[in-house]
Amino acid sequence: MIDQKLVDKAFEALEFSHSPYSNFKVGACVETFDGRFFFGTNIENASYGGTICAERNAINNAVSHGEREFKTLYLMTSSDEICYPCNLCKQTFLEFFDKDVMFNIMTKNGKMEILSFEKVMNTTFTKEDLV
């Protein structure tokens, strides 16, 4: 089931993206079991290695507020095609998500996939996704 409030928060986070080098905007919103939500955006850095993904920013935001149990992650990109999380984000998912967390992965133009934890962990993010 899609929660429009969380779609809107992911879109809002997407608009806050700081991506002057790749122009690849990403917004994310995590939902806790008690109905709280925390969002994050990708923040690029000229050193590239200092870039932080939207997914990790959303999770770090929630953890910084004492949350440790998550229900859903909404992820939106500025791409025309569905793009999946990178491996750094997947490592963070392994740290903080149970296997029952659901992922709603969207594009700004309305394409969407709803994936289980297991399916997300078997996806890839490649250089072709940045085109």
Tab-separated table of N, CA and C in Angstrom:
chain	number	residue	atom	x	y	z
A	1	MET	N	0.843	-1.186	0.000
A	1	MET	CA	0.000	0.000	0.000
A	1	MET	C	0.889	1.251	0.000
A	2	ILE	N	0.564	2.183	-0.848
A	2	ILE	CA	1.340	3.404	-1.002
A	2	ILE	C	0.774	4.482	-0.085
A	3	ASP	N	1.648	5.136	0.665
A	3	ASP	CA	1.264	6.241	1.540
A	3	ASP	C	1.674	7.537	0.848
A	4	GLN	N	0.702	8.303	0.374
A	4	GLN	CA	0.986	9.512	-0.387
A	4	GLN	C	1.789	10.522	0.426
A	5	LYS	N	1.591	10.540	1.727
A	5	LYS	CA	2.361	11.452	2.585
A	5	LYS	C	3.855	11.137	2.491
A	6	LEU	N	4.197	9.856	2.441
A	6	LEU	CA	5.600	9.464	2.343
A	6	LEU	C	6.153	9.698	0.939
A	7	VAL	N	5.323	9.526	-0.072
A	7	VAL	CA	5.731	9.871	-1.435
A	7	VAL	C	6.054	11.364	-1.492
A	8	ASP	N	5.182	12.182	-0.891
A	8	ASP	CA	5.401	13.629	-0.876
A	8	ASP	C	6.679	14.004	-0.131
A	9	LYS	N	6.968	13.327	0.967
A	9	LYS	CA	8.194	13.605	1.732
A	9	LYS	C	9.433	13.204	0.927
A	10	ALA	N	9.363	12.094	0.216
A	10	ALA	CA	10.486	11.692	-0.631
A	10	ALA	C	10.695	12.713	-1.743
A	11	PHE	N	9.601	13.214	-2.313
A	11	PHE	CA	9.710	14.239	-3.351
A	11	PHE	C	10.305	15.526	-2.778
A	12	GLU	N	9.856	15.911	-1.591
A	12	GLU	CA	10.395	17.105	-0.933
A	12	GLU	C	11.900	16.953	-0.703
A	13	ALA	N	12.310	15.799	-0.224
A	13	ALA	CA	13.734	15.542	-0.002
A	13	ALA	C	14.494	15.602	-1.320
A	14	LEU	N	13.907	15.073	-2.380
A	14	LEU	CA	14.530	15.114	-3.705
A	14	LEU	C	14.816	16.560	-4.111
A	15	GLU	N	13.882	17.436	-3.838
A	15	GLU	CA	14.044	18.840	-4.198
A	15	GLU	C	15.151	19.525	-3.397
A	16	PHE	N	15.487	19.001	-2.214
A	16	PHE	CA	16.551	19.566	-1.383
A	16	PHE	C	17.936	19.039	-1.758
A	17	SER	N	18.001	18.128	-2.720
A	17	SER	CA	19.257	17.502	-3.109
A	17	SER	C	20.342	18.543	-3.399
A	18	HIS	N	21.551	18.221	-2.938
A	18	HIS	CA	22.737	19.022	-3.291
A	18	HIS	C	23.578	18.129	-4.188
A	19	SER	N	23.333	18.229	-5.504
A	19	SER	CA	23.997	17.335	-6.462
A	19	SER	C	24.556	18.122	-7.647
A	20	PRO	N	25.445	19.091	-7.383
A	20	PRO	CA	25.963	19.932	-8.464
A	20	PRO	C	26.924	19.209	-9.416
A	21	TYR	N	27.442	18.058	-9.036
A	21	TYR	CA	28.439	17.358	-9.861
A	21	TYR	C	27.789	16.310	-10.762
A	22	SER	N	26.876	15.541	-10.234
A	22	SER	CA	26.220	14.506	-11.035
A	22	SER	C	24.861	14.956	-11.568
A	23	ASN	N	24.258	15.934	-10.927
A	23	ASN	CA	22.883	16.368	-11.217
A	23	ASN	C	21.904	15.193	-11.099
A	24	PHE	N	22.253	14.221	-10.273
A	24	PHE	CA	21.420	13.045	-10.012
A	24	PHE	C	20.802	13.235	-8.628
A	25	LYS	N	19.553	13.663	-8.607
A	25	LYS	CA	18.890	13.974	-7.349
A	25	LYS	C	18.208	12.742	-6.773
A	26	VAL	N	18.314	12.610	-5.455
A	26	VAL	CA	17.699	11.482	-4.769
A	26	VAL	C	17.083	11.978	-3.460
A	27	GLY	N	15.888	11.503	-3.171
A	27	GLY	CA	15.234	11.782	-1.901
A	27	GLY	C	14.763	10.479	-1.291
A	28	ALA	N	14.805	10.398	0.022
A	28	ALA	CA	14.373	9.175	0.711
A	28	ALA	C	13.598	9.542	1.966
A	29	CYS	N	12.697	8.653	2.341
A	29	CYS	CA	11.936	8.817	3.570
A	29	CYS	C	11.754	7.440	4.199
A	30	VAL	N	12.123	7.316	5.475
A	30	VAL	CA	11.896	6.069	6.193
A	30	VAL	C	10.738	6.255	7.158
A	31	GLU	N	9.952	5.210	7.291
A	31	GLU	CA	8.810	5.216	8.207
A	31	GLU	C	9.067	4.226	9.331
A	32	THR	N	8.789	4.659	10.557
A	32	THR	CA	8.921	3.777	11.711
A	32	THR	C	7.586	3.088	11.977
A	33	PHE	N	7.594	2.082	12.840
A	33	PHE	CA	6.366	1.357	13.143
A	33	PHE	C	5.349	2.197	13.904
A	34	ASP	N	5.812	3.236	14.579
A	34	ASP	CA	4.867	4.097	15.295
A	34	ASP	C	4.393	5.277	14.447
A	35	GLY	N	4.671	5.242	13.126
A	35	GLY	CA	4.142	6.250	12.218
A	35	GLY	C	4.990	7.497	12.048
A	36	ARG	N	6.159	7.510	12.641
A	36	ARG	CA	7.043	8.658	12.436
A	36	ARG	C	7.794	8.465	11.125
A	37	PHE	N	8.192	9.562	10.507
A	37	PHE	CA	8.966	9.464	9.287
A	37	PHE	C	10.105	10.465	9.318
A	38	PHE	N	11.182	10.075	8.664
A	38	PHE	CA	12.402	10.872	8.622
A	38	PHE	C	12.898	10.863	7.189
A	39	PHE	N	13.283	12.024	6.702
A	39	PHE	CA	13.744	12.028	5.328
A	39	PHE	C	15.178	12.487	5.211
A	40	GLY	N	15.737	12.207	4.044
A	40	GLY	CA	17.110	12.585	3.735
A	40	GLY	C	17.255	12.783	2.247
A	41	THR	N	18.278	13.502	1.865
A	41	THR	CA	18.579	13.731	0.460
A	41	THR	C	20.045	13.436	0.209
A	42	ASN	N	20.394	13.252	-1.045
A	42	ASN	CA	21.814	13.048	-1.345
A	42	ASN	C	22.539	14.391	-1.287
A	43	ILE	N	23.717	14.364	-0.702
A	43	ILE	CA	24.535	15.565	-0.566
A	43	ILE	C	25.914	15.239	-1.127
A	44	GLU	N	26.192	15.808	-2.295
A	44	GLU	CA	27.468	15.554	-2.950
A	44	GLU	C	28.557	16.472	-2.398
A	45	ASN	N	29.775	16.031	-2.629
A	45	ASN	CA	30.955	16.754	-2.179
A	45	ASN	C	31.971	16.691	-3.309
A	46	ALA	N	32.747	17.746	-3.485
A	46	ALA	CA	33.741	17.781	-4.566
A	46	ALA	C	34.733	16.623	-4.466
A	47	SER	N	34.913	16.067	-3.278
A	47	SER	CA	35.820	14.927	-3.137
A	47	SER	C	35.156	13.606	-3.508
A	48	TYR	N	33.909	13.629	-3.920
A	48	TYR	CA	33.115	12.463	-4.299
A	48	TYR	C	33.002	11.429	-3.188
A	49	GLY	N	34.092	11.036	-2.587
A	49	GLY	CA	34.045	10.066	-1.489
A	49	GLY	C	33.300	10.614	-0.277
A	50	GLY	N	33.194	11.922	-0.198
A	50	GLY	CA	32.466	12.557	0.899
A	50	GLY	C	30.974	12.664	0.643
A	51	THR	N	30.518	12.196	-0.501
A	51	THR	CA	29.095	12.239	-0.840
A	51	THR	C	28.319	11.273	0.058
A	52	ILE	N	27.138	11.696	0.463
A	52	ILE	CA	26.281	10.856	1.305
A	52	ILE	C	24.956	10.650	0.591
A	53	CYS	N	24.538	9.410	0.488
A	53	CYS	CA	23.297	9.052	-0.205
A	53	CYS	C	22.070	9.441	0.607
A	54	ALA	N	20.982	9.641	-0.099
A	54	ALA	CA	19.717	10.009	0.538
A	54	ALA	C	19.232	8.935	1.508
A	55	GLU	N	19.378	7.681	1.128
A	55	GLU	CA	18.903	6.591	1.979
A	55	GLU	C	19.622	6.605	3.318
A	56	ARG	N	20.955	6.738	3.263
A	56	ARG	CA	21.731	6.760	4.501
A	56	ARG	C	21.425	8.017	5.308
A	57	ASN	N	21.210	9.139	4.640
A	57	ASN	CA	20.849	10.357	5.372
A	57	ASN	C	19.513	10.193	6.098
A	58	ALA	N	18.544	9.583	5.451
A	58	ALA	CA	17.237	9.373	6.095
A	58	ALA	C	17.379	8.445	7.301
A	59	ILE	N	18.098	7.350	7.131
A	59	ILE	CA	18.291	6.403	8.238
A	59	ILE	C	19.084	7.064	9.363
A	60	ASN	N	20.156	7.771	9.020
A	60	ASN	CA	20.948	8.459	10.041
A	60	ASN	C	20.119	9.506	10.779
A	61	ASN	N	19.244	10.191	10.066
A	61	ASN	CA	18.356	11.163	10.692
A	61	ASN	C	17.465	10.467	11.728
A	62	ALA	N	16.882	9.345	11.344
A	62	ALA	CA	16.013	8.602	12.260
A	62	ALA	C	16.788	8.069	13.468
A	63	VAL	N	17.938	7.474	13.206
A	63	VAL	CA	18.751	6.919	14.302
A	63	VAL	C	19.175	8.047	15.248
A	64	SER	N	19.474	9.219	14.692
A	64	SER	CA	19.855	10.368	15.520
A	64	SER	C	18.713	10.841	16.411
A	65	HIS	N	17.491	10.435	16.069
A	65	HIS	CA	16.326	10.756	16.885
A	65	HIS	C	15.859	9.563	17.721
A	66	GLY	N	16.719	8.556	17.840
A	66	GLY	CA	16.426	7.431	18.720
A	66	GLY	C	15.687	6.268	18.083
A	67	GLU	N	15.419	6.333	16.800
A	67	GLU	CA	14.680	5.260	16.136
A	67	GLU	C	15.620	4.138	15.724
A	68	ARG	N	15.148	2.916	15.849
A	68	ARG	CA	15.948	1.756	15.456
A	68	ARG	C	15.129	0.701	14.721
A	69	GLU	N	13.809	0.915	14.602
A	69	GLU	CA	12.952	-0.077	13.958
A	69	GLU	C	12.159	0.595	12.849
A	70	PHE	N	12.275	0.032	11.651
A	70	PHE	CA	11.700	0.661	10.478
A	70	PHE	C	10.733	-0.263	9.762
A	71	LYS	N	9.747	0.359	9.136
A	71	LYS	CA	8.692	-0.355	8.431
A	71	LYS	C	8.896	-0.289	6.909
A	72	THR	N	9.173	0.917	6.419
A	72	THR	CA	9.216	1.153	4.980
A	72	THR	C	10.260	2.199	4.638
A	73	LEU	N	10.839	2.072	3.451
A	73	LEU	CA	11.686	3.125	2.905
A	73	LEU	C	11.132	3.522	1.545
A	74	TYR	N	10.898	4.813	1.376
A	74	TYR	CA	10.496	5.377	0.090
A	74	TYR	C	11.719	6.049	-0.512
A	75	LEU	N	11.984	5.759	-1.766
A	75	LEU	CA	13.163	6.286	-2.450
A	75	LEU	C	12.729	6.845	-3.797
A	76	MET	N	13.097	8.099	-4.065
A	76	MET	CA	12.743	8.737	-5.328
A	76	MET	C	13.993	9.331	-5.957
A	77	THR	N	14.136	9.130	-7.276
A	77	THR	CA	15.261	9.718	-8.002
A	77	THR	C	14.753	10.631	-9.109
A	78	SER	N	15.656	11.473	-9.593
A	78	SER	CA	15.326	12.361	-10.706
A	78	SER	C	15.458	11.648	-12.050
A	79	SER	N	15.873	10.398	-12.041
A	79	SER	CA	16.036	9.611	-13.256
A	79	SER	C	14.677	9.281	-13.870
A	80	ASP	N	14.680	9.022	-15.178
A	80	ASP	CA	13.459	8.571	-15.845
A	80	ASP	C	13.214	7.083	-15.620
A	81	GLU	N	14.252	6.378	-15.175
A	81	GLU	CA	14.146	4.939	-14.946
A	81	GLU	C	14.375	4.623	-13.471
A	82	ILE	N	13.825	3.514	-13.013
A	82	ILE	CA	14.015	3.063	-11.639
A	82	ILE	C	15.504	2.818	-11.392
A	83	CYS	N	16.020	3.351	-10.282
A	83	CYS	CA	17.404	3.127	-9.868
A	83	CYS	C	17.394	2.542	-8.466
A	84	TYR	N	18.278	1.632	-8.225
A	84	TYR	CA	18.325	0.928	-6.956
A	84	TYR	C	19.435	1.470	-6.055
A	85	PRO	N	19.359	1.198	-4.766
A	85	PRO	CA	20.387	1.678	-3.829
A	85	PRO	C	21.769	1.094	-4.121
A	86	CYS	N	22.777	1.866	-3.743
A	86	CYS	CA	24.163	1.418	-3.899
A	86	CYS	C	24.516	0.441	-2.766
A	87	ASN	N	25.672	-0.146	-2.861
A	87	ASN	CA	26.085	-1.127	-1.857
A	87	ASN	C	26.375	-0.504	-0.492
A	88	LEU	N	26.821	0.746	-0.447
A	88	LEU	CA	27.001	1.398	0.859
A	88	LEU	C	25.656	1.521	1.574
A	89	CYS	N	24.632	1.872	0.830
A	89	CYS	CA	23.294	1.950	1.432
A	89	CYS	C	22.821	0.573	1.887
A	90	LYS	N	23.077	-0.437	1.075
A	90	LYS	CA	22.665	-1.794	1.442
A	90	LYS	C	23.343	-2.246	2.731
A	91	GLN	N	24.585	-1.849	2.930
A	91	GLN	CA	25.266	-2.193	4.178
A	91	GLN	C	24.548	-1.537	5.365
A	92	THR	N	24.089	-0.300	5.181
A	92	THR	CA	23.332	0.384	6.234
A	92	THR	C	21.996	-0.308	6.468
A	93	PHE	N	21.351	-0.773	5.394
A	93	PHE	CA	20.103	-1.525	5.559
A	93	PHE	C	20.346	-2.774	6.412
A	94	LEU	N	21.448	-3.473	6.141
A	94	LEU	CA	21.769	-4.670	6.924
A	94	LEU	C	21.949	-4.349	8.398
A	95	GLU	N	22.455	-3.176	8.682
A	95	GLU	CA	22.692	-2.761	10.066
A	95	GLU	C	21.396	-2.419	10.796
A	96	PHE	N	20.461	-1.768	10.113
A	96	PHE	CA	19.303	-1.201	10.809
A	96	PHE	C	17.944	-1.765	10.413
A	97	PHE	N	17.833	-2.487	9.314
A	97	PHE	CA	16.524	-2.967	8.855
A	97	PHE	C	16.355	-4.450	9.148
A	98	ASP	N	15.138	-4.809	9.547
A	98	ASP	CA	14.763	-6.218	9.599
A	98	ASP	C	14.426	-6.667	8.184
A	99	LYS	N	14.344	-7.937	7.995
A	99	LYS	CA	14.093	-8.486	6.666
A	99	LYS	C	12.681	-8.216	6.149
A	100	ASP	N	11.799	-7.668	6.991
A	100	ASP	CA	10.428	-7.400	6.558
A	100	ASP	C	10.207	-5.953	6.100
A	101	VAL	N	11.253	-5.124	6.084
A	101	VAL	CA	11.125	-3.753	5.595
A	101	VAL	C	10.804	-3.792	4.103
A	102	MET	N	9.834	-2.987	3.699
A	102	MET	CA	9.454	-2.889	2.293
A	102	MET	C	10.036	-1.611	1.694
A	103	PHE	N	10.342	-1.662	0.411
A	103	PHE	CA	10.937	-0.544	-0.308
A	103	PHE	C	10.003	-0.094	-1.422
A	104	ASN	N	9.711	1.187	-1.456
A	104	ASN	CA	8.950	1.795	-2.535
A	104	ASN	C	9.942	2.660	-3.313
A	105	ILE	N	10.343	2.191	-4.479
A	105	ILE	CA	11.365	2.874	-5.264
A	105	ILE	C	10.675	3.536	-6.454
A	106	MET	N	10.880	4.857	-6.571
A	106	MET	CA	10.119	5.652	-7.527
A	106	MET	C	11.019	6.559	-8.355
A	107	THR	N	10.466	6.995	-9.470
A	107	THR	CA	11.076	8.068	-10.248
A	107	THR	C	10.211	9.305	-10.072
A	108	LYS	N	10.787	10.448	-10.348
A	108	LYS	CA	10.048	11.708	-10.239
A	108	LYS	C	8.847	11.731	-11.196
A	109	ASN	N	8.954	10.990	-12.300
A	109	ASN	CA	7.879	10.993	-13.290
A	109	ASN	C	6.807	9.932	-13.032
A	110	GLY	N	6.875	9.243	-11.882
A	110	GLY	CA	5.772	8.377	-11.482
A	110	GLY	C	5.965	6.876	-11.610
A	111	LYS	N	7.059	6.409	-12.167
A	111	LYS	CA	7.295	4.958	-12.187
A	111	LYS	C	7.578	4.490	-10.771
A	112	MET	N	7.121	3.285	-10.433
A	112	MET	CA	7.317	2.787	-9.071
A	112	MET	C	7.442	1.271	-9.055
A	113	GLU	N	8.290	0.804	-8.168
A	113	GLU	CA	8.391	-0.625	-7.859
A	113	GLU	C	8.330	-0.774	-6.350
A	114	ILE	N	7.602	-1.772	-5.895
A	114	ILE	CA	7.568	-2.109	-4.477
A	114	ILE	C	8.327	-3.419	-4.331
A	115	LEU	N	9.398	-3.369	-3.525
A	115	LEU	CA	10.290	-4.517	-3.406
A	115	LEU	C	10.482	-4.924	-1.957
A	116	SER	N	10.691	-6.202	-1.770
A	116	SER	CA	11.034	-6.727	-0.449
A	116	SER	C	12.504	-6.433	-0.157
A	117	PHE	N	12.871	-6.596	1.094
A	117	PHE	CA	14.262	-6.442	1.519
A	117	PHE	C	15.167	-7.344	0.684
A	118	GLU	N	14.782	-8.599	0.562
A	118	GLU	CA	15.595	-9.576	-0.166
A	118	GLU	C	15.809	-9.165	-1.617
A	119	LYS	N	14.752	-8.679	-2.273
A	119	LYS	CA	14.883	-8.280	-3.676
A	119	LYS	C	15.780	-7.059	-3.824
A	120	VAL	N	15.648	-6.088	-2.923
A	120	VAL	CA	16.512	-4.903	-2.995
A	120	VAL	C	17.972	-5.303	-2.832
A	121	MET	N	18.235	-6.231	-1.938
A	121	MET	CA	19.617	-6.643	-1.694
A	121	MET	C	20.229	-7.349	-2.900
A	122	ASN	N	19.410	-7.759	-3.852
A	122	ASN	CA	19.899	-8.420	-5.065
A	122	ASN	C	19.879	-7.510	-6.288
A	123	THR	N	19.740	-6.203	-6.089
A	123	THR	CA	19.770	-5.253	-7.194
A	123	THR	C	21.155	-4.628	-7.302
A	124	THR	N	21.367	-3.890	-8.379
A	124	THR	CA	22.641	-3.191	-8.556
A	124	THR	C	22.401	-1.730	-8.912
A	125	PHE	N	23.377	-0.908	-8.593
A	125	PHE	CA	23.430	0.488	-9.019
A	125	PHE	C	24.720	0.625	-9.809
A	126	THR	N	24.608	1.012	-11.074
A	126	THR	CA	25.793	1.086	-11.937
A	126	THR	C	25.931	2.467	-12.564
A	127	LYS	N	27.014	2.693	-13.257
A	127	LYS	CA	27.254	3.978	-13.909
A	127	LYS	C	26.176	4.285	-14.946
A	128	GLU	N	25.562	3.264	-15.514
A	128	GLU	CA	24.494	3.483	-16.480
A	128	GLU	C	23.263	4.144	-15.828
A	129	ASP	N	23.122	3.963	-14.533
A	129	ASP	CA	21.990	4.586	-13.837
A	129	ASP	C	22.127	6.102	-13.756
A	130	LEU	N	23.335	6.608	-13.877
A	130	LEU	CA	23.567	8.052	-13.764
A	130	LEU	C	23.325	8.808	-15.066
A	131	VAL	N	23.033	8.099	-16.150
A	131	VAL	CA	22.847	8.743	-17.452
A	131	VAL	C	21.485	9.371	-17.537
